[in-house]
Each structure stands twice: as structure tokens, then as C-alpha cells.
Tab-separated table of C-alpha atoms and ligand atoms in Angstrom:
chain	number	residue	atom	x	y	z
A	1	UNK	CA	-39.514	34.034	-65.156
A	2	UNK	CA	-40.803	35.002	-61.723
A	3	UNK	CA	-42.437	31.597	-61.295
A	4	UNK	CA	-39.159	29.937	-62.198
A	5	UNK	CA	-37.314	32.068	-59.681
A	6	UNK	CA	-39.805	31.453	-56.852
A	7	UNK	CA	-39.831	27.723	-57.507
A	8	UNK	CA	-36.055	27.324	-57.266
A	9	UNK	CA	-35.563	29.723	-54.360
A	10	UNK	CA	-38.150	27.702	-52.459
A	11	UNK	CA	-36.645	24.328	-53.413
A	12	UNK	CA	-33.129	25.475	-52.488
A	13	UNK	CA	-34.320	26.737	-49.111
A	14	UNK	CA	-35.980	23.391	-48.418
A	15	UNK	CA	-33.022	21.227	-49.514
A	16	UNK	CA	-31.847	18.995	-46.628
A	17	UNK	CA	-28.421	17.875	-47.820
A	18	UNK	CA	-25.569	18.455	-50.219
A	19	UNK	CA	-26.753	15.709	-52.606
A	20	UNK	CA	-30.240	17.188	-52.907
A	21	UNK	CA	-28.719	20.595	-53.481
A	22	UNK	CA	-26.497	19.275	-56.269
A	23	UNK	CA	-29.542	17.726	-57.943
A	24	UNK	CA	-31.298	21.091	-57.846
A	25	UNK	CA	-28.251	22.794	-59.350
A	26	UNK	CA	-28.232	20.375	-62.300
A	27	UNK	CA	-31.995	20.760	-62.695
A	28	UNK	CA	-31.800	24.595	-62.798
A	29	UNK	CA	-28.444	25.711	-64.178
A	30	UNK	CA	-26.806	22.471	-65.369
A	31	UNK	CA	-26.145	22.007	-69.084
A	32	UNK	CA	-29.682	20.806	-69.681
A	33	UNK	CA	-31.174	22.710	-66.782
A	34	UNK	CA	-34.372	24.653	-67.037
A	35	UNK	CA	-32.677	28.056	-66.969
A	36	UNK	CA	-29.924	26.976	-69.362
A	37	UNK	CA	-32.526	25.807	-71.894
A	38	UNK	CA	-34.274	29.167	-71.602
A	39	UNK	CA	-30.985	30.890	-72.366
A	40	UNK	CA	-30.568	28.778	-75.463
A	41	UNK	CA	-33.912	30.085	-76.690
A	42	UNK	CA	-32.413	33.610	-76.746
A	43	UNK	CA	-30.941	32.760	-80.187
A	44	UNK	CA	-34.385	32.404	-81.673
A	45	UNK	CA	-35.609	35.755	-80.355
A	46	UNK	CA	-35.673	39.074	-82.119
A	47	UNK	CA	-32.882	41.461	-81.163
A	48	UNK	CA	-35.353	43.634	-79.233
A	49	UNK	CA	-36.686	40.723	-77.256
A	50	UNK	CA	-33.164	39.436	-76.633
A	51	UNK	CA	-32.078	42.768	-75.260
A	52	UNK	CA	-34.698	42.540	-72.551
A	53	UNK	CA	-34.637	38.795	-71.907
A	54	UNK	CA	-30.825	38.321	-71.988
A	55	UNK	CA	-29.985	40.437	-68.897
A	56	UNK	CA	-33.034	39.136	-67.036
A	57	UNK	CA	-32.069	35.508	-67.635
A	58	UNK	CA	-28.456	36.236	-66.638
A	59	UNK	CA	-29.628	37.935	-63.467
A	60	UNK	CA	-31.852	34.962	-62.690
A	61	UNK	CA	-28.967	32.550	-63.231
A	62	UNK	CA	-26.736	34.640	-60.948
A	63	UNK	CA	-29.407	34.760	-58.275
A	64	UNK	CA	-29.921	30.995	-58.365
A	65	UNK	CA	-26.172	30.366	-58.245
A	66	UNK	CA	-25.823	32.705	-55.287
A	67	UNK	CA	-28.697	30.969	-53.480
A	68	UNK	CA	-27.094	27.572	-54.141
A	69	UNK	CA	-23.745	28.780	-52.769
A	70	UNK	CA	-25.318	30.326	-49.683
A	71	UNK	CA	-27.316	27.176	-48.958
A	72	UNK	CA	-24.217	25.020	-49.455
A	73	UNK	CA	-22.281	27.105	-46.927
A	74	UNK	CA	-25.215	26.917	-44.523
A	75	UNK	CA	-25.367	23.126	-44.806
A	76	UNK	CA	-21.593	22.866	-44.207
A	77	UNK	CA	-21.861	25.055	-41.085
A	78	UNK	CA	-24.695	22.927	-39.762
A	79	UNK	CA	-22.697	19.743	-40.403
A	80	UNK	CA	-19.700	21.205	-38.558
A	81	UNK	CA	-21.886	22.171	-35.607
A	82	UNK	CA	-23.246	18.629	-35.474
A	83	UNK	CA	-19.696	17.224	-35.405
A	84	UNK	CA	-18.594	19.656	-32.727
A	85	UNK	CA	-21.526	18.587	-30.596
A	86	UNK	CA	-20.782	14.885	-31.080
A	87	UNK	CA	-16.979	14.878	-30.896
A	88	UNK	CA	-16.181	17.216	-27.984
A	89	UNK	CA	-13.420	16.405	-25.508
A	90	UNK	CA	-13.468	17.195	-21.799
A	91	UNK	CA	-9.943	18.469	-21.342
A	92	UNK	CA	-10.586	19.015	-17.635
A	93	UNK	CA	-11.022	15.262	-17.061
A	94	UNK	CA	-8.249	13.992	-14.745
A	95	UNK	CA	-5.663	11.816	-16.564
A	96	UNK	CA	-5.499	8.083	-16.080
A	97	UNK	CA	-2.431	7.499	-13.915
A	98	UNK	CA	0.221	5.140	-15.227
A	99	UNK	CA	1.956	3.132	-12.522
A	100	UNK	CA	5.692	3.542	-12.514
A	101	UNK	CA	8.164	1.294	-10.740
A	102	UNK	CA	9.458	2.018	-7.263
A	103	UNK	CA	12.867	2.079	-5.638
A	104	UNK	CA	13.432	-0.945	-3.404
A	105	UNK	CA	13.922	-0.045	0.273
A	106	UNK	CA	17.377	-1.653	0.184
A	107	UNK	CA	18.432	0.606	-2.698
A	108	UNK	CA	16.972	3.599	-0.920
A	109	UNK	CA	18.830	2.860	2.340
A	110	UNK	CA	22.015	2.032	0.398
A	111	UNK	CA	21.815	5.556	-1.077
A	112	UNK	CA	21.048	7.093	2.296
A	113	UNK	CA	24.099	5.406	3.867
A	114	UNK	CA	26.296	6.545	1.005
A	115	UNK	CA	25.064	10.133	1.326
A	116	UNK	CA	25.557	10.329	5.087
A	117	UNK	CA	29.026	8.764	5.110
A	118	UNK	CA	30.049	10.836	2.084
A	119	UNK	CA	29.232	13.882	4.184
A	120	UNK	CA	31.762	12.618	6.734
A	121	UNK	CA	34.464	12.184	4.111
A	122	UNK	CA	34.044	8.479	3.282
A	123	UNK	CA	34.453	7.395	-0.343
A	124	UNK	CA	32.632	4.365	-1.770
A	125	UNK	CA	34.743	1.264	-2.498
A	126	UNK	CA	33.726	-1.957	-4.233
A	127	UNK	CA	34.830	-5.549	-4.389
A	128	UNK	CA	33.741	-8.771	-6.119
A	129	UNK	CA	30.938	-10.949	-4.761
A	130	UNK	CA	32.833	-14.093	-5.713
A	131	UNK	CA	35.964	-13.850	-3.547
A	132	UNK	CA	39.114	-15.844	-3.021
A	133	UNK	CA	39.386	-17.490	0.375
A	134	UNK	CA	42.436	-15.278	0.949
A	135	UNK	CA	40.457	-12.010	0.839
A	136	UNK	CA	37.373	-13.389	2.550
A	137	UNK	CA	39.250	-15.233	5.340
A	138	UNK	CA	43.056	-15.464	5.578
A	139	UNK	CA	43.854	-11.801	5.035
A	140	UNK	CA	41.264	-11.009	7.711
A	141	UNK	CA	43.108	-13.205	10.208
A	142	UNK	CA	40.706	-16.117	9.838
A	143	UNK	CA	43.029	-19.078	9.159
A	144	UNK	CA	41.829	-22.373	7.697
A	145	UNK	CA	41.152	-24.095	11.007
A	146	UNK	CA	39.380	-21.083	12.539
A	147	UNK	CA	35.834	-21.791	13.765
A	148	UNK	CA	34.634	-18.522	12.179
A	149	UNK	CA	34.922	-20.218	8.798
A	150	UNK	CA	32.457	-22.896	9.815
A	151	UNK	CA	30.190	-20.449	11.643
A	152	UNK	CA	29.753	-18.306	8.574
A	153	UNK	CA	27.840	-20.957	6.598
A	154	UNK	CA	29.916	-20.206	3.554
A	155	UNK	CA	28.829	-20.945	-0.023
A	156	UNK	CA	31.794	-22.504	-1.836
A	157	UNK	CA	32.254	-22.313	-5.595
A	158	UNK	CA	32.887	-25.453	-7.615
A	159	UNK	CA	36.410	-26.501	-8.575
A	160	UNK	CA	37.172	-28.869	-11.426
A	161	UNK	CA	38.028	-32.396	-10.362
A	162	UNK	CA	41.728	-32.736	-9.562
A	163	UNK	CA	42.120	-28.992	-8.984
A	164	UNK	CA	42.984	-28.791	-5.319
A	165	UNK	CA	43.419	-25.072	-4.974
A	166	UNK	CA	41.072	-23.779	-2.262
A	167	UNK	CA	37.666	-22.968	-3.793
A	168	UNK	CA	36.450	-19.419	-4.267
A	169	UNK	CA	33.572	-18.375	-2.023
A	170	UNK	CA	30.567	-16.099	-2.233
A	171	UNK	CA	31.790	-13.396	0.113
A	172	UNK	CA	30.281	-13.902	3.563
A	173	UNK	CA	30.780	-10.254	4.548
A	174	UNK	CA	31.973	-6.970	3.010
A	175	UNK	CA	35.183	-7.067	5.083
A	176	UNK	CA	37.370	-8.399	2.202
A	177	UNK	CA	36.905	-4.950	0.656
A	178	UNK	CA	38.956	-3.599	3.593
A	179	UNK	CA	41.974	-5.510	2.279
A	180	UNK	CA	41.298	-4.623	-1.345
A	181	UNK	CA	41.062	-0.920	-0.642
A	182	UNK	CA	44.153	-0.925	1.588
A	183	UNK	CA	46.058	-2.542	-1.286
A	184	UNK	CA	44.638	-0.099	-3.806
A	185	UNK	CA	44.914	3.153	-1.867
A	186	UNK	CA	47.245	2.629	1.121
A	187	UNK	CA	46.907	4.864	4.158
A	188	UNK	CA	45.399	7.184	5.213
A	189	UNK	CA	41.994	6.066	3.964
A	190	UNK	CA	38.300	6.467	4.674
A	191	UNK	CA	35.928	4.226	2.745
A	192	UNK	CA	32.576	2.549	3.016
A	193	UNK	CA	31.520	-0.432	0.963
A	194	UNK	CA	27.818	-1.205	0.603
A	195	UNK	CA	27.214	-4.545	-1.057
A	196	UNK	CA	25.684	-8.000	-1.231
A	197	UNK	CA	26.912	-10.811	0.974
A	198	UNK	CA	25.959	-14.501	1.172
A	199	UNK	CA	25.469	-17.090	3.892
A	200	UNK	CA	23.627	-20.409	3.809
A	201	UNK	CA	20.933	-19.464	6.267
A	202	UNK	CA	17.178	-18.992	5.952
A	203	UNK	CA	14.533	-18.021	8.499
A	204	UNK	CA	12.471	-14.967	9.415
A	205	UNK	CA	15.567	-12.871	10.118
A	206	UNK	CA	18.064	-14.489	7.716
A	207	UNK	CA	18.177	-14.790	3.927
A	208	UNK	CA	20.983	-16.485	1.949
A	209	UNK	CA	21.770	-13.134	0.326
A	210	UNK	CA	21.662	-9.917	2.306
A	211	UNK	CA	23.359	-6.523	2.399
A	212	UNK	CA	26.076	-4.979	4.520
A	213	UNK	CA	27.868	-1.685	4.533
A	214	UNK	CA	31.500	-1.922	5.569
A	215	UNK	CA	33.353	1.073	6.993
A	216	UNK	CA	37.100	1.574	7.268
A	217	UNK	CA	39.064	4.587	8.510
A	218	UNK	CA	42.849	4.468	8.825
A	219	UNK	CA	45.106	7.288	9.922
A	220	UNK	CA	47.863	8.017	12.467
A	221	UNK	CA	45.735	8.496	15.542
A	222	UNK	CA	42.277	7.042	14.927
A	223	UNK	CA	40.687	5.564	18.048
A	224	UNK	CA	37.534	3.830	19.302
A	225	UNK	CA	36.300	7.313	20.261
A	226	UNK	CA	36.296	8.309	16.588
A	227	UNK	CA	34.409	5.104	15.790
A	228	UNK	CA	31.772	5.856	18.367
A	229	UNK	CA	31.347	9.448	17.176
A	230	UNK	CA	31.058	8.441	13.526
A	231	UNK	CA	28.456	5.774	14.296
A	232	UNK	CA	26.327	7.989	16.536
A	233	UNK	CA	26.526	10.744	13.946
A	234	UNK	CA	25.438	8.261	11.309
A	235	UNK	CA	22.490	6.855	13.276
A	236	UNK	CA	21.234	10.295	14.258
A	237	UNK	CA	21.309	11.478	10.650
A	238	UNK	CA	19.811	8.231	9.376
A	239	UNK	CA	16.947	7.997	11.886
A	240	UNK	CA	16.498	11.773	12.112
A	241	UNK	CA	16.670	11.753	15.879
A	242	UNK	CA	19.394	11.498	18.521
A	243	UNK	CA	20.177	7.771	18.866
A	244	UNK	CA	22.133	6.359	21.808
A	245	UNK	CA	24.486	3.486	21.074
A	246	UNK	CA	25.733	0.748	23.351
A	247	UNK	CA	29.114	-0.855	22.735
A	248	UNK	CA	29.405	-4.443	23.954
A	249	UNK	CA	32.800	-6.128	24.105
A	250	UNK	CA	32.907	-8.866	21.476
A	251	UNK	CA	35.318	-10.791	19.308
A	252	UNK	CA	36.148	-10.725	15.622
A	253	UNK	CA	39.417	-12.165	14.296
A	254	UNK	CA	40.026	-9.004	12.241
A	255	UNK	CA	39.551	-6.376	14.961
A	256	UNK	CA	41.149	-5.915	18.375
A	257	UNK	CA	39.515	-4.747	20.518
A	258	UNK	CA	36.108	-5.585	19.053
A	259	UNK	CA	32.651	-4.366	19.888
A	260	UNK	CA	29.141	-5.172	18.847
A	261	UNK	CA	27.005	-2.056	18.691
A	262	UNK	CA	23.359	-1.811	19.745
A	263	UNK	CA	21.067	1.139	19.211
A	264	UNK	CA	18.502	2.379	21.695
A	265	UNK	CA	14.926	1.434	20.887
A	266	UNK	CA	11.510	0.652	22.278
A	267	UNK	CA	9.098	-2.141	21.466
A	268	UNK	CA	5.497	-0.972	21.371
A	269	UNK	CA	2.545	-3.102	20.185
A	270	UNK	CA	4.806	-5.402	18.214
A	271	UNK	CA	6.662	-2.625	16.385
A	272	UNK	CA	9.943	-1.001	17.264
A	273	UNK	CA	10.813	2.678	17.646
A	274	UNK	CA	14.437	3.766	17.467
A	275	UNK	CA	15.854	6.553	19.645
A	276	UNK	CA	13.643	6.093	22.689
A	277	UNK	CA	12.941	3.568	25.447
A	278	UNK	CA	15.360	1.214	27.143
A	279	UNK	CA	15.609	-1.770	24.835
A	280	UNK	CA	18.649	-2.348	22.646
A	281	UNK	CA	18.958	-3.743	19.154
A	282	UNK	CA	22.176	-5.101	17.676
A	283	UNK	CA	22.965	-3.505	14.299
A	284	UNK	CA	26.680	-3.941	13.650
A	285	UNK	CA	30.083	-5.391	14.486
A	286	UNK	CA	33.146	-3.187	14.785
A	287	UNK	CA	36.554	-2.646	16.312
A	288	UNK	CA	40.106	-1.437	15.805
A	289	UNK	CA	41.639	-3.047	12.737
A	290	UNK	CA	43.919	-5.930	13.782
A	291	UNK	CA	47.650	-5.306	13.077
A	292	UNK	CA	47.763	-8.543	11.072
A	293	UNK	CA	44.951	-7.258	8.848
A	294	UNK	CA	46.758	-3.963	8.245
A	295	UNK	CA	49.867	-5.912	7.324
A	296	UNK	CA	47.892	-8.182	4.972
A	297	UNK	CA	46.679	-5.019	3.252
A	298	UNK	CA	50.252	-3.742	2.894
A	299	UNK	CA	50.005	-1.116	5.635
A	300	UNK	CA	52.573	-0.800	8.460
A	301	UNK	CA	50.737	-1.294	11.770
A	302	UNK	CA	53.532	0.503	13.660
A	303	UNK	CA	52.704	3.659	11.763
A	304	UNK	CA	48.955	3.444	11.130
A	305	UNK	CA	45.844	2.381	12.958
A	306	UNK	CA	42.127	2.587	12.359
A	307	UNK	CA	38.633	1.314	12.932
A	308	UNK	CA	36.336	-0.865	10.870
A	309	UNK	CA	32.673	-1.765	11.111
A	310	UNK	CA	30.168	-3.901	9.249
A	311	UNK	CA	26.475	-3.047	9.424
A	312	UNK	CA	23.363	-4.810	8.135
A	313	UNK	CA	21.634	-2.627	5.531
A	314	UNK	CA	18.459	-4.734	5.456
A	315	UNK	CA	18.281	-4.643	9.241
A	316	UNK	CA	18.422	-0.825	9.452
A	317	UNK	CA	15.991	-0.546	6.505
A	318	UNK	CA	13.471	-2.663	8.455
A	319	UNK	CA	13.967	-0.484	11.511
A	320	UNK	CA	13.551	2.860	9.759
A	321	UNK	CA	10.646	1.940	7.514
A	322	UNK	CA	8.799	-0.461	9.832
A	323	UNK	CA	9.135	-3.549	7.638
A	324	UNK	CA	8.436	-6.670	9.714
A	325	UNK	CA	9.773	-9.617	7.668
A	326	UNK	CA	13.210	-9.717	6.054
A	327	UNK	CA	12.267	-12.476	3.599
A	328	UNK	CA	9.680	-10.242	1.902
A	329	UNK	CA	12.572	-8.003	0.758
A	330	UNK	CA	13.559	-10.576	-1.816
A	331	UNK	CA	10.201	-12.072	-2.866
A	332	UNK	CA	9.678	-9.539	-5.705
A	333	UNK	CA	5.994	-9.301	-4.767
A	334	UNK	CA	4.671	-6.231	-6.601
A	335	UNK	CA	2.126	-5.453	-3.894
A	336	UNK	CA	4.941	-5.351	-1.330
A	337	UNK	CA	7.126	-3.220	-3.601
A	338	UNK	CA	4.321	-0.729	-4.203
A	339	UNK	CA	3.701	-0.469	-0.498
A	340	UNK	CA	7.289	-0.185	0.732
A	341	UNK	CA	9.010	1.157	-2.406
A	342	UNK	CA	9.995	4.758	-2.980
A	343	UNK	CA	9.091	7.019	-5.889
A	344	UNK	CA	11.976	7.262	-8.301
A	345	UNK	CA	12.452	10.955	-7.640
A	346	UNK	CA	12.443	10.673	-3.840
A	347	UNK	CA	15.680	12.159	-2.634
A	348	UNK	CA	17.170	9.993	0.111
A	349	UNK	CA	15.983	11.473	3.356
A	350	UNK	CA	18.677	12.434	5.794
A	351	UNK	CA	16.249	13.731	8.344
A	352	UNK	CA	17.723	16.122	10.844
A	353	UNK	CA	21.019	16.230	8.987
A	354	UNK	CA	24.400	16.141	10.618
A	355	UNK	CA	24.983	17.985	13.872
A	356	UNK	CA	28.110	19.719	12.665
B	401	LIG	N1	32.392	-8.692	9.052
B	401	LIG	C1	31.694	-8.748	10.309
B	401	LIG	C2	30.384	-9.548	10.112
B	401	LIG	O1	29.996	-9.762	9.007
B	401	LIG	C3	31.326	-7.389	10.815
B	401	LIG	C4	32.521	-6.567	11.152
B	401	LIG	C5	33.078	-5.739	10.195
B	401	LIG	C6	33.088	-6.624	12.419
B	401	LIG	C7	34.216	-4.961	10.521
B	401	LIG	C8	34.180	-5.848	12.748
B	401	LIG	C9	34.716	-5.023	11.773
B	401	LIG	O2	29.784	-9.975	11.068
């Protein structure tokens, strides 16, 4: 009995895997196992013998079973430790960044303009990009024979053969929205309209589609002084520094008097800095709304007056963010967008804020 015990205890201790252990179990305590056969022999013994051998055999069986169970648990622990060693994760490893899209500089500046003018009480108005010639020209005091029509390099829409109504146009400026918002809201009014405009022109500073923001303020006693204040307030907030403006007498059919507005800047090593130096850069056209335009919008020019302006969004985006070529704005080159784009959660910067 002792030999049997020593043999199996030794074999169990030496077993190297679960399969080997199972084989040992069958060999020792399985149905035809060595210990089981010994137990069967109990029947042939005398009652005296059985009384001694029975408990001893049972104890042996229990001991072997316990050794098998302990070894099995030990093997499982060892296997788990092996797995833990092989399958560990370094949770401190930095994540692999996923590129997300960026906000186009035009969208960013569009938002910045909207935020700054909203702060001065201007609401945002909209109009269609395909316009009638009435809204784009006639209502703005640009009659059919007017040279401004030719100068604007207008894109005309197609008309069916035999249809001799004047063709629709891709709006050449955001000014038609002046008329549309006068019609819709009457006076007094204060609106801006950022949007796309179209002209058949293409070189380093012109693209056939570009962006303007129109401004219109109408009330009883609005003057050029208000226009100048609003624009200087805008530029200072937008560029985050005090910006001087220069008003040059000009001509637009829809404003009288009219002025083109330059902002103070300095050219240094091929790049431009706004708000210092003694160069000037043209950024917008403006003036007091022509009485004929007020009337076309359904507003009595004997009672109301106001100013309007139209500014190039792409132009001021290039100036603020140091972007040299306008055409690259619309190439959809991902490398350009990653370089000049803004993170989607960037709040539009209104550096410096308004002086009020
Ligand atoms: N619409 C003019 C342009 O596109 C700009 C402008 C707007 C001028 C409003 C005066 C008043 O050039």
C-alpha cells in the first residue's frame, strides 16, 4: 500500500500537463485503476481483514484524489501565469492619433465676421446665388447699358431658345441681398450677408467664385461717420489690433457718395502685416445707399438713409492668416487644408474684442 502511494504521489508531482495528469487518474482511481482493483478485492477478504484494509484503501484513494486536484490547480495557475506574461498590454502607450478634418479658413473667417458684426447688432441675411438681373443689377441702379454690367464679367444662365426674357445670372456681388432684405424687413435694418459670388476672372488674385460679406444699416440719421466707426471697430476686433482705415472717394452706381476703404499695413520680406507701417491695402467698397436703391427696396428715401459696404472675405482671410495665393483656397489640396485649416473646436478668435 505504501509503495502504491509513493509511486502515484511521485508520478503526480512529476506530471507536466493536464493530459498526463488525466492518464494518471485513470491509471490509479479510474474504473479499472490500480487502486480501484484493490478495492474490489475487499469482497474476497475476511471480515477482520476488510475492517483494516477498507479504511486504509479509502484513505489512499482520498489522498490520491486530493493530490490530483492540487496538481491540476497548480498546472492551471502556471498556465494562467504563462498567458499573463505573453498577452500583457502596455496601457501607458500613447494612442495612435486619428486625423480629423479641419475648418477651411474661409469658413473660419465667415464665422468671425458674423460674430463681430452680431456684437454690433447686425443680423445675418441670405439670398440666392442664382439671381435675376433685376436684383443683381437694375434694382442696384445698374441699368442695362451701364458699363458696370460689362466690367463685372458676369456668368449668365442659359435660357431656352425663343425665350427672350433677360437671363438669370450668378450673382456678381452680395449687394442684391440689400434689396431682398429691404423688401423683407423694411426700415430700420442692420444686416450683414456673407456669401459666395461669381465673376469670370482667374489669376493669382482672382477666382471665378469668391466670397464677400455685405453690410447694410438703414435708419433715420445714419451717416458716413457711422460707417467709418463700424468698419474700424470691425477691423480692430478682427485683426486684434488698432487698424487705421483710409477712405478714398470712388464710384458705385448703388451708393452716393461712395468710398473704397484701405487698411493700414506694412510689407516686410514679401509678407504683409496689418495695423502698422505706411502702406495701404484695399479691402472693400462702401458708401451711402443711393435713394434709387432705397426706393427699389420699397423704402422711402425722404425718410430713411443708410450705409452699405461689400468686403472680400477671402482677401481678409489671406491677410489675417498669412496665406499667399488665393487660388489655393479652392484647390482642395489636403496638405494645404491641414496647414491652414482650423481644428473643429476652435472658437473664432476675436482677438482684443470690441473697444466698447
Ligand atoms: N458690390 C460692390 C462690389 O462688389 C461692393 C460694394 C457694396 C460697394 C456695397 C458699395 C456698397 O464691388
